[in-house]
Every structure is written in C-alpha cells, then in structure tokens.
Amino acid sequence: MIKNYFKIAVRNLLKNKVFASINIFGLAVGFTCCLLISGFLYSELSYDKFPKDAKDIYRVEINLENKDFYSGVDVAVGRGIKNAYPEVLDFARLIQRKDIFVKYENNQFKEEGIAFVDSNFLQLFSMPFVKGDVATALNQPNCVVISQQVAKKYFGTADPMGKLLVFNSNAANPFKVTGVIGELPGNLHFNFDFYISFKDNPNNQTWSNVGDYTYIKLKPGTDPKKLEAKFPELVAKYVVPEVQRDMGVSLAEAQKSVNTFVFYLKPIEKIHLYSANKDELSVNGSIKYVYIFAALALFIILLAAVNFTNLSTAASIKRSKEVGIRKVMGSDKKQLVLQFLSESLLLTFVAYVIALGFVYLSLPFFNTLAGKELVFSAFLNYKVILVSLAFVAIVGILAGTYPAFFLSSFNIISILKGKKNATPQSSRHLRSGLVVFQFAVSIALIISTIVVYRQLHFMQNKALGFDKTQALIINDGYLLGKNQQAFKEQIVKDSRVVSATLTRDVPVGSQGMDGTQAYAKDNADNETRSEIHINKYHVDYDYIKTLGMQMVSGRYFAPDYADSASVVLNEAAVKEFGFKGDPLGKSIITSGQHELTIIGVVKDFHYTSVKDKIAPLVMVLGNNKGGLIVKIKTAGVEGLLSTLKNDWNSFSPNGPFSYNFIDDRFAAVYKSEERTGKIFSVFAIISIIIASLGLLGLSAFSIAQRTKEIGVRKVLGANVSQVVVLLAKDFLYMVLIAFIVAVPLTWFAMYKWLQEFAYRINIGWAVFVMAGGIAIAIALITVSFQAIKAAIANPVKSLRTE
C-alpha cells in the first residue's frame, strides 16, 4: 500500500511540474539555510569543549571600578589563589606576543600567534601532541612547542625536534623545539602556533596590574561562586599594600581597592560567546547572534513550510474531482490523508537532496560571509544525515498535514456538482494568516537590515577627533633599534611626507596599550581623591600634529620645555578626575608615585572602536618606540612607498619593511557589524523570495475561485485596472496587517541591539516607511502577475467553463 502511495505521489508531482518545482525550490532554499546556519551554530557552540576537564577550568578575570573588564590579571594571582584555597587543583598562565620575527636558517617569517605559557598549560588544555611529551615539553627554559603547520613551514619534511629557532634576530638566545601539536579536535578561544616556556621572576610577584591570562582548575563539584566570594580577602592581603606603596596613599585610601579590584571566574566554555572584555585573546562571538541566527533558521524553514501549505491548498481545486472520485470508489479519509502525506514526504526529501547541492555551491560564499571554515564533508557525516532526515520528515509531515486533511475533507456532492467555493471559511483565514506571518518576518528582516547598515554607516562616518586619511603606519619600529629617530628624520625630508611621529600607540585599536592607576592630587578644586584606571599613550613632539588632533586648552609637548614630568589629558580624563576648575597646572599621581603636571587638554578622540565610550586617556612624552605614523600627500604614493622601503632597508637589515594604513585598521574594527549587515541582507532577500512564492500561491488559489465573478464583472463593463485593484486589495490588507505586527516587535529588538553601542543612531519613522514600501511593492508585483493574467482573460470562455 505504501509503495502504491509513493507511485501515485510521483505521478502527481510529474503531472503538476510547476507546482512541484516551486514547492521543491522553496523547501530546498529553506533546508539550505537551515543546514548552513546549523553548521555555523555548531561551530560557535563547540568552543573550548574538548579539553578533558573543560567543565572545571576557569579563567580568572578582573573588574576595575565596576566599568573596566579585563581577561588578564597580574602575574601572582594564579599562584596566590591556588595556594590559598585547597579546592583549586592547578593554575596556568599565558602571555601573548604579536609581530615577532622567527627565523630558522634562511627561512624568516613574521608571526602573530606566539604565547609564553607555564609548563603545565598545554596539558591543562589537553593539547594533542604528535611529537614530544605534553607533560615535559616546556619544563626547561628556552623551549618552544609548535603547531604542525609551523613545522612544515620552517622545516619541510625534516624532523623539527631539537631544532633551534631564533626570535627577533636574537641569535644568542635561541629556542629549542621540544614538541609538535597536531590538529585540534575542536575550537579554542585562543589560537597560537608557538608556545614558549614561561620564565617566572620570583622578585616580580605583583597583584594590581593586568596582562597575564590566568586559568585555574577546580575540584569537581566546586561551586565557583562560593570561591569568588573569598577573593576580597586576597585583595585586602595583597592588592591593598601594593596600592598603598605604589600610589603613596594612606591605608584607609588604599583599602578602597577591596571594592574597586574585583576578581571573578569565567568558565572557559563560556568565554567565546559570553565574554567581550577589552583584552580578549581573539575576536569572540556573541550568544545574542547565536539566538538571532537560530531564529533566522527557524523562520526561514517555517516560511518554506508555509509556502508548501499555501501552494498545496492553491492546487486543491485541480484535485477536487480526484478526491471525489476516490471517495466514491471507497477510499476513506485515512487513506487520502496518507496519500497526500506521502506526496509531502517525497517532495521534502527531493528538496533536501537538492539542498545538499545548494550547500556545496554556496559554502565558500557562506564561509566568507560568516567568517568560518566549514567543510562540505561535515554535512555528509552519517549522524548529520540521520538528524537531517529526521528533521526533513518532521517538516514534511507538519507542512503536509493541513493540506492532507483539507483535501480529504472535501464534500463529495459539492465536488461532483462542480462547486469550487465549498471550502470552510476557517481555512481561508488560516491561509491569510500564514501569508501575514510570512510578510511580517520579511518586513522585520528588511527593517533590521536597514538599521544595521545605518548604524554601520554612522560609525564609519562619525567624526573621530583625528584625521585618519593618508596616515601610513610603519610597523615593527623596534627592528630599527637606536636608529628610529634617525629614520624618522630621514623620511620627513621627503617632500611627499607631511609629518611623522614615533609611537607605539595607534588610534582605533587598543592592543598593547598601557594603562595605570591614577588620582588627582589634593587641591582646593578637588574634594575627593578617588583612584581611577586610565589608559596611557606614549608619544613624541609630533603626535598631535601628524594626526590632526585639537587642543582644547593649554599646550602640547614641545622641545623648548622640560616636559619629562608633564602630561596631556583628554576631556574624558578631566571629567573623570573630578576637576571643577581649570585643570592646567594641577597634578595627578600614577602608579609608582609618579607625579605628573597637567600642561594641556586634548579634544576627545576615538582611540578604540566607536562602539565604545571614549575612556580617560593620558599622553606622556617618551618611551614611544615601536612604530611610526607618517602623514603623506595624496600624490606619488607608490613612489614614496618604494623610497620608504629603501630607507628602511638601509637602517634595518634585520626585518622586512611592513606597513598599512589607519583607514584599513579602522575598517577592520567594524568587520563584525559589516558581516551582520550582509547576513541580514542575504536572509531578508531569501525570506522575501519565499514569501513572494507563498503569496503567488495564495493569489492563484483566490483568483481561481473567483473566475466566474471576474467574467461577470468584465461583461458588465469592468476594465482591466479595476479588476486588478479588486483582486490586489485583499492581499495588500494582509501586507498592512503584517506591517502592523512587525514594526513594534522589530523596533524593540533593534532598540535593544543598538544599546550595545555607546554612540548610535535613532530609529526614525523613515526606516519603517521604507520597509513597508518595499514589502507593498513586492506584494503588488507578485499579485499583479496573477491578477493581470485573470483580468485579460476572455470572460466568455470563463463563463462557459463555469
């Protein structure tokens, strides 16, 4: 019997090729989206799962003054926690380094992924070794463990074990390869190719700074919240005396640190999706986007299933006599339902097979769009296939249930008499409701896309407080050694160079930026002496001139003044310190009891992402080696770069000339938002296509039932435009209802999303008008295709048929 059902199903699908093609295409697109998004979600949710004791490993983080969150803590924190609490079994630290040149014989490369770690770090994270022993590889100083990719890059097919690598041309201090890590069985929140043995300095065991990524392993069953509750006693024991010593404040003043230094624990399994600290080891995801994309996958497949329902009911008139004859011949309702469900399952299975082809074709584009490296073979895993087939069967049954019961419930007498409008009123309401749902989702995605792109455009075009155009960054200035100043003096002689500054601090990006604790020295205008955390820029005399920043008051550093103990603040710092009057001439005290006199205030500028509120910043003179920013003219850029490269090679034979532009760095900061906008755009287009197919099906169904009415109206004098308006207005009402439903929900969702940005747009009424206009235009085009076809038909033919 089941075999017979599928034979008939195949015959009916071949008979109704247009109906079958539209349905299969819609479901295939829906399944494709679901498969791709499922791959993305699996990747996002799989981070930090493979270490053996992942559930018991936590990263120690710090919250300063309840506003600045850091992933790294000071060097002594991990050992101090382990020694203080028996529920802590182990600890390990990591310090990252970037832009380091690594050399083996004649092979030299600039490497980004380098980490100094404790000897037990790789064992704690269950790193899979293909050479060496994970337990002992980093027990000795000057040892390095490398990845398989690095081993192949530097040593080819030769055995890397025991080979010596030179870092930053320091041939007197090479590092011996003692291990090779194989392919990781999963994702981690960090990604390094070099792990170097960590040298612990017993004389430098401090608690009040940040920078060391510290992980602890707890005994199974330990409550991390109860352990966190004990941390203030460590702050009182270790941090308070340090603050008192470094800041030169009273014990009572230093004891405020108990409230401003808050250590807490974060499970490593939650770092990737739940952590957005200032100093993350890599760009993390967001659990919000996981929910958003999961909802997108659900809505897309629902839209496709709704299409199937609407198109099946739209085709019901053609099959009404078939149902009537089957009932007369003895078929009961159960048999008819199984027949129609068989067709639904066959159609969804075919759609799934085609979807696999779509996945194969679209995977490179999706990987680029989502920033992933999904492989097609993962979708052919037998477990994935089984789950997918179960999902396809569920979709097929759910999508086909209503059409099956709808078709099998036709009244025999009404059908055989040729009545085409004998369907229940409730079914018409359901079909209309499904179209409303489809367009509500489409309008919501259109609104979301517009808001995301407007916010991105706002951030990309917001006044930054400095001039980023034609600003060239020359990297790796440390390779010049003592020749940095001479190199700067050489390049500014070129007429194509406007100005240049030696600095390691480049706006738009906070990697490697220094920070310090500081307070305003007591004076008549300052009632309190609250300590704050403040970021620090190391600059030279030409920094502000090169980047076109503006002084609000006072002066900038100048060679004519003794400015070694002077400081320039930004406006945010002046406000944070609490100065009530003119801050010029007053002093601040930084860690180490360094007293700095304020000589000027620079206008606030965005030195991190525009997503973040501008934080307090101090500029100090000197200790600025590391890189150069060169302001250049627009003409002759290629020639200038060639000249700069030659100048570089004459001053620094140890490393290649490397540069980029601040514009490029600025664009990279907003890749996440740009990616989100593109994803919304793609799925908005897909949802509109699917919704339009559904509307096409419902309009075909409605117009087919009104064939006689259209003929009568034309005989009585109605023209084509009047008939089109008559047929289209009901569908426009549906779009209007969908608009009314979508607008408040989408406004609330996008309002919450925008709260992540310190500087954001207002969602104006124009966004909703634009989205509504797009939806109405699409609906009109879709319905008009069927309506015009019916309106220009010969009324005599339709009336004779009736």
PDB file of N, CA, C and O in Angstrom, residues 19 23 302-316 399 402-403 406 427-439 690-702 731 734:
ATOM      1  N   PHE A  19       3.845  23.430 -10.010  1.00  0.00           N
ATOM      2  CA  PHE A  19       3.543  23.363  -8.579  1.00  0.00           C
ATOM      3  C   PHE A  19       4.683  22.670  -7.830  1.00  0.00           C
ATOM      4  O   PHE A  19       5.168  23.161  -6.804  1.00  0.00           O
ATOM      5  N   ASN A  23       7.402  24.402  -5.102  1.00  0.00           N
ATOM      6  CA  ASN A  23       7.463  23.860  -3.749  1.00  0.00           C
ATOM      7  C   ASN A  23       8.848  23.318  -3.420  1.00  0.00           C
ATOM      8  O   ASN A  23       9.395  23.567  -2.339  1.00  0.00           O
ATOM      9  N   LEU A 302      10.206  27.809   8.415  1.00  0.00           N
ATOM     10  CA  LEU A 302       8.763  27.998   8.592  1.00  0.00           C
ATOM     11  C   LEU A 302       8.155  28.674   7.366  1.00  0.00           C
ATOM     12  O   LEU A 302       7.061  28.314   6.922  1.00  0.00           O
ATOM     13  N   LEU A 303       8.873  29.648   6.823  1.00  0.00           N
ATOM     14  CA  LEU A 303       8.384  30.312   5.610  1.00  0.00           C
ATOM     15  C   LEU A 303       8.243  29.312   4.466  1.00  0.00           C
ATOM     16  O   LEU A 303       7.261  29.331   3.722  1.00  0.00           O
ATOM     17  N   ALA A 304       9.243  28.434   4.341  1.00  0.00           N
ATOM     18  CA  ALA A 304       9.193  27.431   3.275  1.00  0.00           C
ATOM     19  C   ALA A 304       8.045  26.445   3.504  1.00  0.00           C
ATOM     20  O   ALA A 304       7.350  26.051   2.554  1.00  0.00           O
ATOM     21  N   ALA A 305       7.824  26.047   4.775  1.00  0.00           N
ATOM     22  CA  ALA A 305       6.735  25.122   5.085  1.00  0.00           C
ATOM     23  C   ALA A 305       5.373  25.774   4.842  1.00  0.00           C
ATOM     24  O   ALA A 305       4.436  25.136   4.334  1.00  0.00           O
ATOM     25  N   VAL A 306       5.264  27.044   5.188  1.00  0.00           N
ATOM     26  CA  VAL A 306       4.027  27.790   4.939  1.00  0.00           C
ATOM     27  C   VAL A 306       3.750  27.855   3.443  1.00  0.00           C
ATOM     28  O   VAL A 306       2.608  27.719   2.991  1.00  0.00           O
ATOM     29  N   ASN A 307       4.816  28.049   2.672  1.00  0.00           N
ATOM     30  CA  ASN A 307       4.665  28.042   1.210  1.00  0.00           C
ATOM     31  C   ASN A 307       4.059  26.738   0.724  1.00  0.00           C
ATOM     32  O   ASN A 307       3.166  26.724  -0.120  1.00  0.00           O
ATOM     33  N   PHE A 308       4.582  25.651   1.247  1.00  0.00           N
ATOM     34  CA  PHE A 308       4.076  24.352   0.823  1.00  0.00           C
ATOM     35  C   PHE A 308       2.580  24.240   1.135  1.00  0.00           C
ATOM     36  O   PHE A 308       1.799  23.778   0.303  1.00  0.00           O
ATOM     37  N   THR A 309       2.206  24.685   2.325  1.00  0.00           N
ATOM     38  CA  THR A 309       0.798  24.623   2.722  1.00  0.00           C
ATOM     39  C   THR A 309      -0.072  25.466   1.795  1.00  0.00           C
ATOM     40  O   THR A 309      -1.109  25.010   1.301  1.00  0.00           O
ATOM     41  N   ASN A 310       0.365  26.684   1.553  1.00  0.00           N
ATOM     42  CA  ASN A 310      -0.435  27.580   0.710  1.00  0.00           C
ATOM     43  C   ASN A 310      -0.508  27.092  -0.740  1.00  0.00           C
ATOM     44  O   ASN A 310      -1.562  27.128  -1.369  1.00  0.00           O
ATOM     45  N   LEU A 311       0.613  26.651  -1.265  1.00  0.00           N
ATOM     46  CA  LEU A 311       0.622  26.183  -2.648  1.00  0.00           C
ATOM     47  C   LEU A 311      -0.176  24.887  -2.806  1.00  0.00           C
ATOM     48  O   LEU A 311      -0.810  24.662  -3.838  1.00  0.00           O
ATOM     49  N   SER A 312      -0.159  24.036  -1.783  1.00  0.00           N
ATOM     50  CA  SER A 312      -0.929  22.796  -1.849  1.00  0.00           C
ATOM     51  C   SER A 312      -2.425  23.080  -1.844  1.00  0.00           C
ATOM     52  O   SER A 312      -3.193  22.466  -2.598  1.00  0.00           O
ATOM     53  N   THR A 313      -2.823  24.024  -0.996  1.00  0.00           N
ATOM     54  CA  THR A 313      -4.250  24.379  -0.980  1.00  0.00           C
ATOM     55  C   THR A 313      -4.639  25.120  -2.248  1.00  0.00           C
ATOM     56  O   THR A 313      -5.765  25.007  -2.731  1.00  0.00           O
ATOM     57  N   ALA A 314      -3.679  25.884  -2.808  1.00  0.00           N
ATOM     58  CA  ALA A 314      -3.973  26.589  -4.053  1.00  0.00           C
ATOM     59  C   ALA A 314      -4.215  25.615  -5.199  1.00  0.00           C
ATOM     60  O   ALA A 314      -5.010  25.872  -6.108  1.00  0.00           O
ATOM     61  N   ALA A 315      -3.537  24.477  -5.144  1.00  0.00           N
ATOM     62  CA  ALA A 315      -3.690  23.473  -6.202  1.00  0.00           C
ATOM     63  C   ALA A 315      -4.844  22.516  -5.936  1.00  0.00           C
ATOM     64  O   ALA A 315      -5.093  21.610  -6.732  1.00  0.00           O
ATOM     65  N   SER A 316      -5.546  22.731  -4.806  1.00  0.00           N
ATOM     66  CA  SER A 316      -6.577  21.766  -4.404  1.00  0.00           C
ATOM     67  C   SER A 316      -7.738  21.707  -5.378  1.00  0.00           C
ATOM     68  O   SER A 316      -8.370  20.663  -5.542  1.00  0.00           O
ATOM     69  N   ALA A 399       4.270  20.232   7.324  1.00  0.00           N
ATOM     70  CA  ALA A 399       3.861  21.054   6.185  1.00  0.00           C
ATOM     71  C   ALA A 399       2.718  20.399   5.417  1.00  0.00           C
ATOM     72  O   ALA A 399       1.873  21.092   4.829  1.00  0.00           O
ATOM     73  N   TYR A 402      -1.873  19.877   7.123  1.00  0.00           N
ATOM     74  CA  TYR A 402      -3.063  20.688   6.834  1.00  0.00           C
ATOM     75  C   TYR A 402      -3.588  20.437   5.417  1.00  0.00           C
ATOM     76  O   TYR A 402      -4.785  20.186   5.241  1.00  0.00           O
ATOM     77  N   PRO A 403      -2.735  20.486   4.368  1.00  0.00           N
ATOM     78  CA  PRO A 403      -3.257  20.190   3.025  1.00  0.00           C
ATOM     79  C   PRO A 403      -3.882  18.802   2.945  1.00  0.00           C
ATOM     80  O   PRO A 403      -4.893  18.607   2.259  1.00  0.00           O
ATOM     81  N   PHE A 406      -7.166  18.951   4.686  1.00  0.00           N
ATOM     82  CA  PHE A 406      -8.010  19.880   3.933  1.00  0.00           C
ATOM     83  C   PHE A 406      -8.568  19.211   2.677  1.00  0.00           C
ATOM     84  O   PHE A 406      -9.765  19.247   2.403  1.00  0.00           O
ATOM     85  N   SER A 427     -10.500  27.817   6.863  1.00  0.00           N
ATOM     86  CA  SER A 427      -9.299  27.509   6.083  1.00  0.00           C
ATOM     87  C   SER A 427      -8.798  28.736   5.347  1.00  0.00           C
ATOM     88  O   SER A 427      -7.595  28.921   5.171  1.00  0.00           O
ATOM     89  N   ARG A 428      -9.736  29.573   4.897  1.00  0.00           N
ATOM     90  CA  ARG A 428      -9.320  30.808   4.212  1.00  0.00           C
ATOM     91  C   ARG A 428      -8.597  31.734   5.182  1.00  0.00           C
ATOM     92  O   ARG A 428      -7.589  32.368   4.846  1.00  0.00           O
ATOM     93  N   HIS A 429      -9.113  31.829   6.413  1.00  0.00           N
ATOM     94  CA  HIS A 429      -8.462  32.667   7.420  1.00  0.00           C
ATOM     95  C   HIS A 429      -7.064  32.140   7.738  1.00  0.00           C
ATOM     96  O   HIS A 429      -6.130  32.929   7.938  1.00  0.00           O
ATOM     97  N   LEU A 430      -6.935  30.810   7.809  1.00  0.00           N
ATOM     98  CA  LEU A 430      -5.627  30.232   8.107  1.00  0.00           C
ATOM     99  C   LEU A 430      -4.623  30.574   7.011  1.00  0.00           C
ATOM    100  O   LEU A 430      -3.499  30.981   7.284  1.00  0.00           O
ATOM    101  N   ARG A 431      -5.037  30.425   5.742  1.00  0.00           N
ATOM    102  CA  ARG A 431      -4.132  30.743   4.640  1.00  0.00           C
ATOM    103  C   ARG A 431      -3.725  32.207   4.656  1.00  0.00           C
ATOM    104  O   ARG A 431      -2.569  32.549   4.441  1.00  0.00           O
ATOM    105  N   SER A 432      -4.688  33.075   4.931  1.00  0.00           N
ATOM    106  CA  SER A 432      -4.373  34.509   5.012  1.00  0.00           C
ATOM    107  C   SER A 432      -3.415  34.779   6.165  1.00  0.00           C
ATOM    108  O   SER A 432      -2.480  35.570   6.049  1.00  0.00           O
ATOM    109  N   GLY A 433      -3.643  34.093   7.292  1.00  0.00           N
ATOM    110  CA  GLY A 433      -2.760  34.263   8.448  1.00  0.00           C
ATOM    111  C   GLY A 433      -1.344  33.833   8.160  1.00  0.00           C
ATOM    112  O   GLY A 433      -0.376  34.461   8.602  1.00  0.00           O
ATOM    113  N   LEU A 434      -1.206  32.765   7.386  1.00  0.00           N
ATOM    114  CA  LEU A 434       0.131  32.293   7.029  1.00  0.00           C
ATOM    115  C   LEU A 434       0.867  33.304   6.163  1.00  0.00           C
ATOM    116  O   LEU A 434       2.078  33.522   6.321  1.00  0.00           O
ATOM    117  N   VAL A 435       0.145  33.940   5.233  1.00  0.00           N
ATOM    118  CA  VAL A 435       0.768  34.975   4.402  1.00  0.00           C
ATOM    119  C   VAL A 435       1.167  36.174   5.258  1.00  0.00           C
ATOM    120  O   VAL A 435       2.239  36.763   5.074  1.00  0.00           O
ATOM    121  N   VAL A 436       0.317  36.531   6.208  1.00  0.00           N
ATOM    122  CA  VAL A 436       0.649  37.628   7.126  1.00  0.00           C
ATOM    123  C   VAL A 436       1.934  37.296   7.885  1.00  0.00           C
ATOM    124  O   VAL A 436       2.826  38.142   8.038  1.00  0.00           O
ATOM    125  N   PHE A 437       2.033  36.058   8.363  1.00  0.00           N
ATOM    126  CA  PHE A 437       3.243  35.628   9.081  1.00  0.00           C
ATOM    127  C   PHE A 437       4.474  35.762   8.191  1.00  0.00           C
ATOM    128  O   PHE A 437       5.515  36.284   8.612  1.00  0.00           O
ATOM    129  N   GLN A 438       4.356  35.296   6.951  1.00  0.00           N
ATOM    130  CA  GLN A 438       5.494  35.364   6.036  1.00  0.00           C
ATOM    131  C   GLN A 438       5.962  36.794   5.821  1.00  0.00           C
ATOM    132  O   GLN A 438       7.159  37.095   5.888  1.00  0.00           O
ATOM    133  N   PHE A 439       5.024  37.682   5.562  1.00  0.00           N
ATOM    134  CA  PHE A 439       5.415  39.061   5.285  1.00  0.00           C
ATOM    135  C   PHE A 439       5.842  39.798   6.554  1.00  0.00           C
ATOM    136  O   PHE A 439       6.658  40.721   6.483  1.00  0.00           O
ATOM    137  N   ILE A 690      10.810  33.696  -0.698  1.00  0.00           N
ATOM    138  CA  ILE A 690       9.920  32.625  -0.241  1.00  0.00           C
ATOM    139  C   ILE A 690       8.524  33.162   0.036  1.00  0.00           C
ATOM    140  O   ILE A 690       7.513  32.547  -0.329  1.00  0.00           O
ATOM    141  N   ALA A 691       8.452  34.334   0.679  1.00  0.00           N
ATOM    142  CA  ALA A 691       7.140  34.929   0.961  1.00  0.00           C
ATOM    143  C   ALA A 691       6.404  35.263  -0.331  1.00  0.00           C
ATOM    144  O   ALA A 691       5.178  35.100  -0.423  1.00  0.00           O
ATOM    145  N   SER A 692       7.136  35.720  -1.327  1.00  0.00           N
ATOM    146  CA  SER A 692       6.508  36.049  -2.615  1.00  0.00           C
ATOM    147  C   SER A 692       5.949  34.795  -3.291  1.00  0.00           C
ATOM    148  O   SER A 692       4.872  34.829  -3.893  1.00  0.00           O
ATOM    149  N   LEU A 693       6.661  33.692  -3.182  1.00  0.00           N
ATOM    150  CA  LEU A 693       6.155  32.432  -3.725  1.00  0.00           C
ATOM    151  C   LEU A 693       4.864  32.024  -3.020  1.00  0.00           C
ATOM    152  O   LEU A 693       3.912  31.544  -3.651  1.00  0.00           O
ATOM    153  N   GLY A 694       4.833  32.218  -1.692  1.00  0.00           N
ATOM    154  CA  GLY A 694       3.617  31.907  -0.945  1.00  0.00           C
ATOM    155  C   GLY A 694       2.462  32.795  -1.365  1.00  0.00           C
ATOM    156  O   GLY A 694       1.313  32.335  -1.507  1.00  0.00           O
ATOM    157  N   LEU A 695       2.751  34.070  -1.539  1.00  0.00           N
ATOM    158  CA  LEU A 695       1.704  34.997  -1.977  1.00  0.00           C
ATOM    159  C   LEU A 695       1.236  34.654  -3.388  1.00  0.00           C
ATOM    160  O   LEU A 695       0.046  34.761  -3.714  1.00  0.00           O
ATOM    161  N   LEU A 696       2.160  34.238  -4.212  1.00  0.00           N
ATOM    162  CA  LEU A 696       1.809  33.807  -5.564  1.00  0.00           C
ATOM    163  C   LEU A 696       0.850  32.622  -5.518  1.00  0.00           C
ATOM    164  O   LEU A 696      -0.144  32.573  -6.245  1.00  0.00           O
ATOM    165  N   GLY A 697       1.133  31.688  -4.610  1.00  0.00           N
ATOM    166  CA  GLY A 697       0.256  30.529  -4.477  1.00  0.00           C
ATOM    167  C   GLY A 697      -1.126  30.895  -3.994  1.00  0.00           C
ATOM    168  O   GLY A 697      -2.138  30.417  -4.528  1.00  0.00           O
ATOM    169  N   LEU A 698      -1.178  31.750  -2.969  1.00  0.00           N
ATOM    170  CA  LEU A 698      -2.492  32.134  -2.434  1.00  0.00           C
ATOM    171  C   LEU A 698      -3.285  32.962  -3.433  1.00  0.00           C
ATOM    172  O   LEU A 698      -4.507  32.813  -3.561  1.00  0.00           O
ATOM    173  N   SER A 699      -2.616  33.849  -4.170  1.00  0.00           N
ATOM    174  CA  SER A 699      -3.330  34.648  -5.171  1.00  0.00           C
ATOM    175  C   SER A 699      -3.867  33.758  -6.287  1.00  0.00           C
ATOM    176  O   SER A 699      -4.982  33.959  -6.779  1.00  0.00           O
ATOM    177  N   ALA A 700      -3.088  32.741  -6.670  1.00  0.00           N
ATOM    178  CA  ALA A 700      -3.566  31.803  -7.682  1.00  0.00           C
ATOM    179  C   ALA A 700      -4.794  31.059  -7.185  1.00  0.00           C
ATOM    180  O   ALA A 700      -5.775  30.866  -7.920  1.00  0.00           O
ATOM    181  N   PHE A 701      -4.759  30.661  -5.923  1.00  0.00           N
ATOM    182  CA  PHE A 701      -5.895  29.959  -5.321  1.00  0.00           C
ATOM    183  C   PHE A 701      -7.134  30.856  -5.291  1.00  0.00           C
ATOM    184  O   PHE A 701      -8.237  30.459  -5.685  1.00  0.00           O
ATOM    185  N   SER A 702      -6.952  32.096  -4.831  1.00  0.00           N
ATOM    186  CA  SER A 702      -8.077  33.025  -4.696  1.00  0.00           C
ATOM    187  C   SER A 702      -8.675  33.375  -6.057  1.00  0.00           C
ATOM    188  O   SER A 702      -9.891  33.383  -6.236  1.00  0.00           O
ATOM    189  N   PHE A 731      -4.957  41.338  -0.679  1.00  0.00           N
ATOM    190  CA  PHE A 731      -3.591  40.931  -0.334  1.00  0.00           C
ATOM    191  C   PHE A 731      -2.805  42.094   0.272  1.00  0.00           C
ATOM    192  O   PHE A 731      -1.958  41.900   1.131  1.00  0.00           O
ATOM    193  N   MET A 734      -3.416  42.217   3.855  1.00  0.00           N
ATOM    194  CA  MET A 734      -2.582  41.254   4.580  1.00  0.00           C
ATOM    195  C   MET A 734      -1.192  41.834   4.850  1.00  0.00           C
ATOM    196  O   MET A 734      -0.642  41.691   5.947  1.00  0.00           O
TER     197      MET A 734
END
